[in-house]
mmCIF file of C-alpha atoms and ligand atoms in Angstrom:
data_model
loop_
_atom_site.group_PDB
_atom_site.id
_atom_site.type_symbol
_atom_site.label_atom_id
_atom_site.label_comp_id
_atom_site.label_asym_id
_atom_site.label_seq_id
_atom_site.Cartn_x
_atom_site.Cartn_y
_atom_site.Cartn_z
ATOM 1 C CA UNK A 8 -18.604 10.279 23.188
ATOM 2 C CA UNK A 9 -15.093 9.080 22.192
ATOM 3 C CA UNK A 10 -12.404 10.503 20.520
ATOM 4 C CA UNK A 11 -11.990 8.301 17.398
ATOM 5 C CA UNK A 12 -14.053 5.658 15.886
ATOM 6 C CA UNK A 13 -12.568 2.663 13.937
ATOM 7 C CA UNK A 14 -14.935 1.005 11.204
ATOM 8 C CA UNK A 15 -13.563 -2.360 10.173
ATOM 9 C CA UNK A 16 -11.880 -4.928 12.424
ATOM 10 C CA UNK A 17 -10.145 -7.114 10.028
ATOM 11 C CA UNK A 18 -6.330 -7.675 10.397
ATOM 12 C CA UNK A 19 -5.330 -3.844 9.730
ATOM 13 C CA UNK A 20 -8.428 -2.435 11.250
ATOM 14 C CA UNK A 21 -7.959 -4.112 14.543
ATOM 15 C CA UNK A 22 -4.403 -3.285 14.527
ATOM 16 C CA UNK A 23 -5.212 0.558 14.045
ATOM 17 C CA UNK A 24 -7.843 0.316 16.914
ATOM 18 C CA UNK A 25 -5.358 -1.499 19.186
ATOM 19 C CA UNK A 26 -2.891 1.182 18.509
ATOM 20 C CA UNK A 27 -5.374 3.990 19.396
ATOM 21 C CA UNK A 28 -6.446 2.352 22.502
ATOM 22 C CA UNK A 29 -2.917 1.449 23.602
ATOM 23 C CA UNK A 30 -1.955 5.248 23.306
ATOM 24 C CA UNK A 31 -4.706 6.353 25.391
ATOM 25 C CA UNK A 32 -7.578 7.342 22.869
ATOM 26 C CA UNK A 33 -11.050 6.813 23.891
ATOM 27 C CA UNK A 34 -12.160 4.769 20.883
ATOM 28 C CA UNK A 35 -15.378 3.408 19.370
ATOM 29 C CA UNK A 36 -15.671 0.509 17.239
ATOM 30 C CA UNK A 37 -17.872 -1.002 14.599
ATOM 31 C CA UNK A 38 -17.382 -4.093 12.486
ATOM 32 C CA UNK A 39 -19.847 -6.194 10.486
ATOM 33 C CA UNK A 40 -18.799 -9.216 12.567
ATOM 34 C CA UNK A 41 -19.221 -8.148 16.054
ATOM 35 C CA UNK A 42 -17.112 -11.117 17.724
ATOM 36 C CA UNK A 43 -13.794 -9.408 16.263
ATOM 37 C CA UNK A 44 -14.203 -6.525 18.697
ATOM 38 C CA UNK A 45 -14.038 -8.735 21.988
ATOM 39 C CA UNK A 46 -10.398 -8.295 22.621
ATOM 40 C CA UNK A 47 -10.676 -4.758 21.848
ATOM 41 C CA UNK A 48 -13.496 -4.087 24.251
ATOM 42 C CA UNK A 49 -11.660 -5.711 26.815
ATOM 43 C CA UNK A 50 -8.895 -3.190 26.393
ATOM 44 C CA UNK A 51 -11.311 -0.360 26.928
ATOM 45 C CA UNK A 52 -12.998 0.281 23.615
ATOM 46 C CA UNK A 53 -16.733 0.985 23.135
ATOM 47 C CA UNK A 54 -18.752 -0.906 20.693
ATOM 48 C CA UNK A 55 -21.450 0.737 18.687
ATOM 49 C CA UNK A 56 -24.189 -1.660 17.210
ATOM 50 C CA UNK A 57 -24.517 0.236 13.886
ATOM 51 C CA UNK A 58 -22.385 2.396 11.708
ATOM 52 C CA UNK A 59 -24.684 5.316 12.308
ATOM 53 C CA UNK A 60 -24.240 5.025 16.081
ATOM 54 C CA UNK A 61 -20.456 4.579 15.592
ATOM 55 C CA UNK A 62 -20.035 7.598 13.529
ATOM 56 C CA UNK A 63 -22.125 9.605 16.062
ATOM 57 C CA UNK A 64 -19.669 8.788 18.821
ATOM 58 C CA UNK A 65 -16.656 10.616 17.671
ATOM 59 C CA UNK A 66 -15.744 13.684 15.628
ATOM 60 C CA UNK A 67 -13.409 11.602 13.350
ATOM 61 C CA UNK A 68 -13.934 8.062 11.962
ATOM 62 C CA UNK A 69 -11.250 5.899 10.446
ATOM 63 C CA UNK A 70 -12.382 3.399 8.030
ATOM 64 C CA UNK A 71 -10.432 0.165 7.057
ATOM 65 C CA UNK A 72 -12.562 -2.236 4.996
ATOM 66 C CA UNK A 73 -11.703 -4.678 2.151
ATOM 67 C CA UNK A 74 -12.680 -2.224 -0.405
ATOM 68 C CA UNK A 75 -14.168 1.088 -1.258
ATOM 69 C CA UNK A 76 -17.313 -0.649 -2.563
ATOM 70 C CA UNK A 77 -17.773 -1.849 1.093
ATOM 71 C CA UNK A 78 -17.350 1.698 2.569
ATOM 72 C CA UNK A 79 -19.917 3.103 -0.083
ATOM 73 C CA UNK A 80 -22.248 0.391 0.754
ATOM 74 C CA UNK A 81 -22.288 1.261 4.402
ATOM 75 C CA UNK A 82 -22.266 5.085 4.159
ATOM 76 C CA UNK A 83 -24.762 5.577 1.379
ATOM 77 C CA UNK A 84 -27.476 4.142 3.681
ATOM 78 C CA UNK A 85 -26.925 6.851 6.252
ATOM 79 C CA UNK A 86 -29.021 9.891 6.489
ATOM 80 C CA UNK A 87 -27.199 13.124 5.388
ATOM 81 C CA UNK A 88 -27.352 14.417 8.928
ATOM 82 C CA UNK A 89 -25.439 11.621 10.422
ATOM 83 C CA UNK A 90 -22.166 12.645 8.572
ATOM 84 C CA UNK A 91 -22.429 16.288 8.341
ATOM 85 C CA UNK A 92 -19.536 17.938 10.081
ATOM 86 C CA UNK A 93 -17.924 14.757 10.603
ATOM 87 C CA UNK A 94 -14.247 13.887 9.440
ATOM 88 C CA UNK A 95 -13.908 10.604 7.589
ATOM 89 C CA UNK A 96 -10.305 9.068 7.198
ATOM 90 C CA UNK A 97 -10.442 6.242 4.649
ATOM 91 C CA UNK A 98 -7.581 4.035 5.087
ATOM 92 C CA UNK A 99 -8.952 1.199 2.881
ATOM 93 C CA UNK A 100 -6.771 0.501 -0.175
ATOM 94 C CA UNK A 101 -8.216 1.641 -3.421
ATOM 95 C CA UNK A 102 -7.639 3.262 -6.783
ATOM 96 C CA UNK A 103 -7.871 7.023 -7.589
ATOM 97 C CA UNK A 104 -11.291 6.806 -9.274
ATOM 98 C CA UNK A 105 -12.657 5.000 -6.025
ATOM 99 C CA UNK A 106 -11.417 7.886 -3.978
ATOM 100 C CA UNK A 107 -12.896 10.751 -6.157
ATOM 101 C CA UNK A 108 -16.245 8.912 -5.975
ATOM 102 C CA UNK A 109 -16.060 8.586 -2.317
ATOM 103 C CA UNK A 110 -15.029 12.265 -2.131
ATOM 104 C CA UNK A 111 -18.206 13.376 -4.070
ATOM 105 C CA UNK A 112 -20.374 11.320 -1.718
ATOM 106 C CA UNK A 113 -18.643 13.010 1.344
ATOM 107 C CA UNK A 114 -19.000 16.519 -0.260
ATOM 108 C CA UNK A 115 -22.857 15.595 -0.581
ATOM 109 C CA UNK A 116 -23.106 14.522 2.902
ATOM 110 C CA UNK A 117 -21.206 17.708 4.297
ATOM 111 C CA UNK A 118 -18.315 15.657 5.770
ATOM 112 C CA UNK A 119 -14.530 16.366 5.764
ATOM 113 C CA UNK A 120 -12.392 13.649 4.162
ATOM 114 C CA UNK A 121 -8.885 12.588 4.087
ATOM 115 C CA UNK A 122 -7.774 9.659 2.114
ATOM 116 C CA UNK A 123 -4.895 7.494 3.017
ATOM 117 C CA UNK A 124 -2.819 4.494 1.935
ATOM 118 C CA UNK A 125 -1.086 2.291 4.563
ATOM 119 C CA UNK A 126 2.359 1.196 3.854
ATOM 120 C CA UNK A 127 2.891 -1.239 6.744
ATOM 121 C CA UNK A 128 1.977 -4.634 8.142
ATOM 122 C CA UNK A 129 -0.657 -4.797 10.782
ATOM 123 C CA UNK A 130 2.135 -5.631 13.415
ATOM 124 C CA UNK A 131 3.911 -2.329 12.592
ATOM 125 C CA UNK A 132 0.846 0.073 13.188
ATOM 126 C CA UNK A 133 1.516 2.350 16.171
ATOM 127 C CA UNK A 134 5.319 1.936 15.531
ATOM 128 C CA UNK A 135 8.030 4.245 13.846
ATOM 129 C CA UNK A 136 8.039 1.442 11.055
ATOM 130 C CA UNK A 137 4.642 2.328 9.722
ATOM 131 C CA UNK A 138 3.903 4.881 7.202
ATOM 132 C CA UNK A 139 0.528 6.308 5.986
ATOM 133 C CA UNK A 140 0.498 8.388 2.926
ATOM 134 C CA UNK A 141 -2.434 10.862 3.109
ATOM 135 C CA UNK A 142 -4.055 13.355 0.711
ATOM 136 C CA UNK A 143 -6.828 15.836 0.903
ATOM 137 C CA UNK A 144 -7.175 19.151 2.730
ATOM 138 C CA UNK A 145 -4.135 20.269 4.666
ATOM 139 C CA UNK A 146 -6.544 21.950 7.091
ATOM 140 C CA UNK A 147 -8.420 18.775 7.888
ATOM 141 C CA UNK A 148 -5.062 17.084 8.241
ATOM 142 C CA UNK A 149 -3.773 19.646 10.624
ATOM 143 C CA UNK A 150 -6.877 19.033 12.830
ATOM 144 C CA UNK A 151 -6.229 15.289 12.981
ATOM 145 C CA UNK A 152 -2.583 14.884 12.864
ATOM 146 C CA UNK A 153 -2.106 14.027 16.388
ATOM 147 C CA UNK A 154 -4.558 11.436 16.288
ATOM 148 C CA UNK A 155 -3.025 9.907 13.062
ATOM 149 C CA UNK A 156 0.546 10.201 14.302
ATOM 150 C CA UNK A 157 -0.538 7.643 17.057
ATOM 151 C CA UNK A 158 -0.626 5.084 14.040
ATOM 152 C CA UNK A 159 2.373 5.902 11.883
ATOM 153 C CA UNK A 160 4.716 8.404 10.375
ATOM 154 C CA UNK A 161 2.626 10.600 7.898
ATOM 155 C CA UNK A 162 3.669 11.249 4.347
ATOM 156 C CA UNK A 163 1.370 14.156 3.099
ATOM 157 C CA UNK A 164 1.060 13.944 -0.656
ATOM 158 C CA UNK A 165 -1.054 17.052 -1.243
ATOM 159 C CA UNK A 166 -4.427 18.546 -1.588
ATOM 160 C CA UNK A 167 -5.474 16.616 -4.459
ATOM 161 C CA UNK A 168 -7.782 13.712 -2.634
ATOM 162 C CA UNK A 169 -6.771 10.871 -5.011
ATOM 163 C CA UNK A 170 -2.725 11.357 -4.888
ATOM 164 C CA UNK A 171 -2.251 9.158 -1.817
ATOM 165 C CA UNK A 172 -4.278 6.211 -3.515
ATOM 166 C CA UNK A 173 -2.315 7.036 -6.915
ATOM 167 C CA UNK A 174 1.043 6.505 -5.102
ATOM 168 C CA UNK A 175 -0.203 3.491 -3.475
ATOM 169 C CA UNK A 176 -0.979 1.954 -6.751
ATOM 170 C CA UNK A 177 2.456 2.712 -8.045
ATOM 171 C CA UNK A 178 3.974 1.194 -4.754
ATOM 172 C CA UNK A 179 1.713 -1.981 -5.439
ATOM 173 C CA UNK A 180 2.916 -1.979 -9.061
ATOM 174 C CA UNK A 181 6.376 -2.451 -7.633
ATOM 175 C CA UNK A 182 5.433 -4.766 -4.941
ATOM 176 C CA UNK A 183 3.708 -7.117 -7.339
ATOM 177 C CA UNK A 184 6.997 -7.973 -8.954
ATOM 178 C CA UNK A 185 8.766 -7.947 -5.709
ATOM 179 C CA UNK A 186 6.604 -10.666 -4.489
ATOM 180 C CA UNK A 187 6.596 -12.712 -7.821
ATOM 181 C CA UNK A 188 10.226 -12.117 -8.330
ATOM 182 C CA UNK A 189 11.203 -13.281 -4.807
ATOM 183 C CA UNK A 190 9.047 -16.494 -5.529
ATOM 184 C CA UNK A 191 10.693 -16.912 -8.989
ATOM 185 C CA UNK A 192 14.239 -16.884 -7.304
ATOM 186 C CA UNK A 193 12.732 -19.446 -4.698
ATOM 187 C CA UNK A 194 12.117 -21.767 -7.604
ATOM 188 C CA UNK A 195 15.554 -21.302 -8.990
ATOM 189 C CA UNK A 196 16.970 -22.041 -5.478
ATOM 190 C CA UNK A 197 14.961 -25.318 -5.174
ATOM 191 C CA UNK A 198 15.879 -26.335 -8.670
ATOM 192 C CA UNK A 199 19.682 -26.175 -7.751
ATOM 193 C CA UNK A 200 19.280 -27.553 -3.889
ATOM 194 C CA UNK A 201 20.060 -24.119 -2.344
ATOM 195 C CA UNK A 202 18.363 -23.508 1.168
ATOM 196 C CA UNK A 203 15.620 -21.032 0.571
ATOM 197 C CA UNK A 204 16.435 -19.272 4.042
ATOM 198 C CA UNK A 205 20.048 -18.432 2.657
ATOM 199 C CA UNK A 206 18.487 -16.822 -0.401
ATOM 200 C CA UNK A 207 15.984 -14.876 1.838
ATOM 201 C CA UNK A 208 19.089 -13.677 3.717
ATOM 202 C CA UNK A 209 20.888 -12.725 0.639
ATOM 203 C CA UNK A 210 17.915 -10.705 -0.474
ATOM 204 C CA UNK A 211 17.578 -9.011 2.822
ATOM 205 C CA UNK A 212 21.325 -7.817 2.783
ATOM 206 C CA UNK A 213 20.700 -6.557 -0.818
ATOM 207 C CA UNK A 214 17.797 -4.632 0.263
ATOM 208 C CA UNK A 215 19.581 -1.314 1.286
ATOM 209 C CA UNK A 216 21.235 -1.334 -2.363
ATOM 210 C CA UNK A 217 18.030 -1.630 -3.901
ATOM 211 C CA UNK A 218 16.628 1.227 -1.796
ATOM 212 C CA UNK A 219 19.678 3.342 -3.242
ATOM 213 C CA UNK A 220 18.904 2.116 -6.641
ATOM 214 C CA UNK A 221 15.204 3.222 -6.484
ATOM 215 C CA UNK A 222 16.355 6.775 -5.626
ATOM 216 C CA UNK A 223 19.076 6.617 -8.290
ATOM 217 C CA UNK A 224 16.601 5.380 -10.953
ATOM 218 C CA UNK A 225 13.928 7.919 -10.088
ATOM 219 C CA UNK A 226 16.608 10.832 -10.545
ATOM 220 C CA UNK A 227 17.744 9.412 -13.738
ATOM 221 C CA UNK A 228 14.263 8.937 -15.257
ATOM 222 C CA UNK A 229 13.032 12.429 -14.010
ATOM 223 C CA UNK A 230 16.150 14.136 -15.240
ATOM 224 C CA UNK A 231 16.147 12.115 -18.538
ATOM 225 C CA UNK A 232 19.916 11.478 -17.989
ATOM 226 C CA UNK A 233 20.510 7.899 -19.171
ATOM 227 C CA UNK A 234 24.087 8.581 -20.606
ATOM 228 C CA UNK A 235 26.374 7.821 -17.916
ATOM 229 C CA UNK A 236 25.844 4.136 -16.938
ATOM 230 C CA UNK A 237 27.630 2.319 -14.185
ATOM 231 C CA UNK A 238 25.873 -0.552 -15.428
ATOM 232 C CA UNK A 239 24.424 -0.663 -18.748
ATOM 233 C CA UNK A 240 20.998 -1.872 -19.933
ATOM 234 C CA UNK A 241 22.820 -4.371 -21.989
ATOM 235 C CA UNK A 242 24.788 -5.896 -19.124
ATOM 236 C CA UNK A 243 21.749 -6.166 -16.923
ATOM 237 C CA UNK A 244 19.635 -7.516 -19.740
ATOM 238 C CA UNK A 245 22.183 -9.985 -20.792
ATOM 239 C CA UNK A 246 22.411 -11.592 -17.169
ATOM 240 C CA UNK A 247 18.542 -11.574 -17.234
ATOM 241 C CA UNK A 248 18.005 -13.032 -20.649
ATOM 242 C CA UNK A 249 20.276 -15.815 -19.748
ATOM 243 C CA UNK A 250 17.557 -17.003 -16.899
ATOM 244 C CA UNK A 251 15.675 -18.371 -19.921
ATOM 245 C CA UNK A 252 18.497 -20.861 -20.635
ATOM 246 C CA UNK A 253 18.725 -21.691 -16.930
ATOM 247 C CA UNK A 254 14.835 -22.316 -16.844
ATOM 248 C CA UNK A 255 15.403 -24.664 -19.957
ATOM 249 C CA UNK A 256 18.272 -26.406 -18.174
ATOM 250 C CA UNK A 257 16.284 -27.124 -15.009
ATOM 251 C CA UNK A 258 12.988 -27.655 -16.293
ATOM 252 C CA UNK A 259 11.318 -24.631 -14.608
ATOM 253 C CA UNK A 260 8.407 -22.973 -16.148
ATOM 254 C CA UNK A 261 9.653 -20.279 -18.552
ATOM 255 C CA UNK A 262 6.845 -17.755 -17.797
ATOM 256 C CA UNK A 263 8.718 -15.380 -15.660
ATOM 257 C CA UNK A 264 12.108 -15.662 -17.183
ATOM 258 C CA UNK A 265 10.718 -15.086 -20.551
ATOM 259 C CA UNK A 266 8.419 -12.204 -19.466
ATOM 260 C CA UNK A 267 11.518 -10.289 -18.139
ATOM 261 C CA UNK A 268 13.892 -11.201 -20.975
ATOM 262 C CA UNK A 269 11.435 -10.065 -23.527
ATOM 263 C CA UNK A 270 11.322 -6.644 -22.065
ATOM 264 C CA UNK A 271 14.996 -6.302 -21.653
ATOM 265 C CA UNK A 272 15.644 -7.698 -25.242
ATOM 266 C CA UNK A 273 13.384 -5.040 -26.582
ATOM 267 C CA UNK A 274 15.361 -2.249 -24.794
ATOM 268 C CA UNK A 275 18.564 -3.752 -26.384
ATOM 269 C CA UNK A 276 16.857 -4.177 -29.882
ATOM 270 C CA UNK A 277 15.648 -0.616 -29.672
ATOM 271 C CA UNK A 278 19.216 0.694 -29.325
ATOM 272 C CA UNK A 279 19.235 1.501 -25.482
ATOM 273 C CA UNK A 280 21.826 -1.237 -24.820
ATOM 274 C CA UNK A 281 24.706 1.244 -23.910
ATOM 275 C CA UNK A 282 22.578 3.433 -21.534
ATOM 276 C CA UNK A 283 21.762 3.013 -17.801
ATOM 277 C CA UNK A 284 19.598 0.066 -16.746
ATOM 278 C CA UNK A 285 16.866 2.655 -16.053
ATOM 279 C CA UNK A 286 16.479 3.214 -19.639
ATOM 280 C CA UNK A 287 14.262 0.124 -19.539
ATOM 281 C CA UNK A 288 11.506 2.680 -19.062
ATOM 282 C CA UNK A 289 11.881 3.853 -22.500
ATOM 283 C CA UNK A 290 10.463 0.616 -23.863
ATOM 284 C CA UNK A 291 7.531 0.534 -21.266
ATOM 285 C CA UNK A 292 4.446 2.374 -22.026
HETATM 286 P P1 LIG B 317 -9.367 -8.229 6.346
HETATM 287 O O1 LIG B 317 -9.776 -9.024 5.152
HETATM 288 O O2 LIG B 317 -8.572 -8.797 7.541
HETATM 289 O O3 LIG B 317 -10.467 -7.398 6.864
HETATM 290 C C1 LIG B 317 -11.496 -7.030 5.946
HETATM 291 C C2 LIG B 317 -12.407 -6.036 6.872
HETATM 292 O O4 LIG B 317 -13.491 -5.577 5.757
HETATM 293 C C3 LIG B 317 -13.352 -6.692 7.946
HETATM 294 O O5 LIG B 317 -13.418 -5.828 8.972
HETATM 295 C C4 LIG B 317 -14.498 -7.199 7.150
HETATM 296 O O6 LIG B 317 -15.576 -7.369 8.075
HETATM 297 C C5 LIG B 317 -14.749 -5.903 6.317
HETATM 298 N N1 LIG B 317 -15.706 -5.973 5.252
HETATM 299 C C6 LIG B 317 -15.516 -6.818 4.131
HETATM 300 N N2 LIG B 317 -16.540 -6.791 3.444
HETATM 301 C C7 LIG B 317 -17.526 -5.996 4.024
HETATM 302 C C8 LIG B 317 -18.813 -5.588 3.743
HETATM 303 N N3 LIG B 317 -19.381 -5.954 2.504
HETATM 304 N N4 LIG B 317 -19.376 -4.861 4.659
HETATM 305 C C9 LIG B 317 -18.911 -4.646 5.863
HETATM 306 N N5 LIG B 317 -17.514 -4.866 6.061
HETATM 307 C C10 LIG B 317 -16.924 -5.619 5.309
HETATM 308 O O7 LIG B 317 -8.453 -7.150 5.603
HETATM 309 P P2 LIG B 317 -7.322 -6.221 6.098
HETATM 310 O O8 LIG B 317 -7.742 -5.706 7.392
HETATM 311 O O9 LIG B 317 -6.043 -6.850 6.238
HETATM 312 O O10 LIG B 317 -7.225 -5.056 5.002
HETATM 313 C C11 LIG B 317 -8.206 -3.947 5.225
HETATM 314 C C12 LIG B 317 -7.570 -2.820 4.376
HETATM 315 O O11 LIG B 317 -6.334 -2.450 4.744
HETATM 316 C C13 LIG B 317 -7.449 -3.234 2.844
HETATM 317 O O12 LIG B 317 -7.895 -2.269 2.098
HETATM 318 C C14 LIG B 317 -5.897 -3.607 2.608
HETATM 319 O O13 LIG B 317 -5.521 -3.285 1.415
HETATM 320 C C15 LIG B 317 -5.389 -2.559 3.554
HETATM 321 N N6 LIG B 317 -3.947 -2.882 3.934
HETATM 322 C C16 LIG B 317 -3.841 -4.125 4.697
HETATM 323 C C17 LIG B 317 -2.438 -4.350 4.941
HETATM 324 C C18 LIG B 317 -2.277 -5.771 5.593
HETATM 325 O O14 LIG B 317 -1.053 -6.105 5.648
HETATM 326 N N7 LIG B 317 -3.215 -6.378 6.034
HETATM 327 C C19 LIG B 317 -1.296 -3.533 4.587
HETATM 328 C C20 LIG B 317 -1.887 -2.441 3.923
HETATM 329 C C21 LIG B 317 -3.009 -1.985 3.658
HETATM 330 P P3 LIG B 317 -15.669 -8.816 8.747
HETATM 331 O O15 LIG B 317 -14.758 -8.853 9.935
HETATM 332 O O16 LIG B 317 -17.215 -8.923 9.199
HETATM 333 O O17 LIG B 317 -15.498 -9.837 7.570
#
């Protein structure tokens, strides 16, 4: 028997397994492609040939696959007895409806279920830099806290099983524009002959300010207090709308500049120009 099973040995699953093994947990592994387990077996892990055997080996199984569909596909073929009384911690990313479906499946199997969303890169797993948002029964979390703390700092979102995944979706909504926005800036640098690494450094120096702005915006929006701006929606919007002219000057695609400009222009046109920049939320449904 082992203390924990890890199912899924992609980039993230392997990092999870490595963190458990390096921190002294007796770990069983299963992956569709067995060869990915070789290094981890050399580090002391046990390999199980089937998902059923892998689950049997430990009281708790951490799953990290590409999608909930993959997880359902693997678990639904097990006989009910194989999951009864076991704890499943799903760290695969998904959306709340995926989580609720899996939760129903787990209830039917008599298994305990925690759902988590990883906010980290694989290389951060097992360090103070990694965060995992978790939701589900606080009792089940209590019983598995020591194991999960070997991976990351835990951010418990509540008993509602789908909340961690909902929060992850919100974070992903933000990150999608971070990645696209960063590359939009790269294109502007290239069009003006600016070294992209200088741009990366400037954004990194700005990162703490953006952290403060996130807290500020969430406070302004949740309290509905948009009337005391340090920077108005019109000031920010005018700067952003000007990027359309810059794209025209340099021959860059107008797609990104026009997208952002359209939303800010709507904010100004609908009379929110004198309010906080966070008032842009008022024209986003
Ligand atoms: P990878 O593509 O590296 O690994 C995918 C894993 O899923 C592999 O173990 C693969 O098995 C398995 N898999 C895929 N399809 C099936 C299937 N039909 N049946 C059985 N197994 C299957 O992805 P990551 O490890 O990077 O990501 C895994 C999860 O972690 C995702 O939900 C991702 O969103 C999340 N995550 C990843 C982060 C990252 O930076 N990588 C950051 C935060 C979250 P096989 O090896 O056989 O192909």
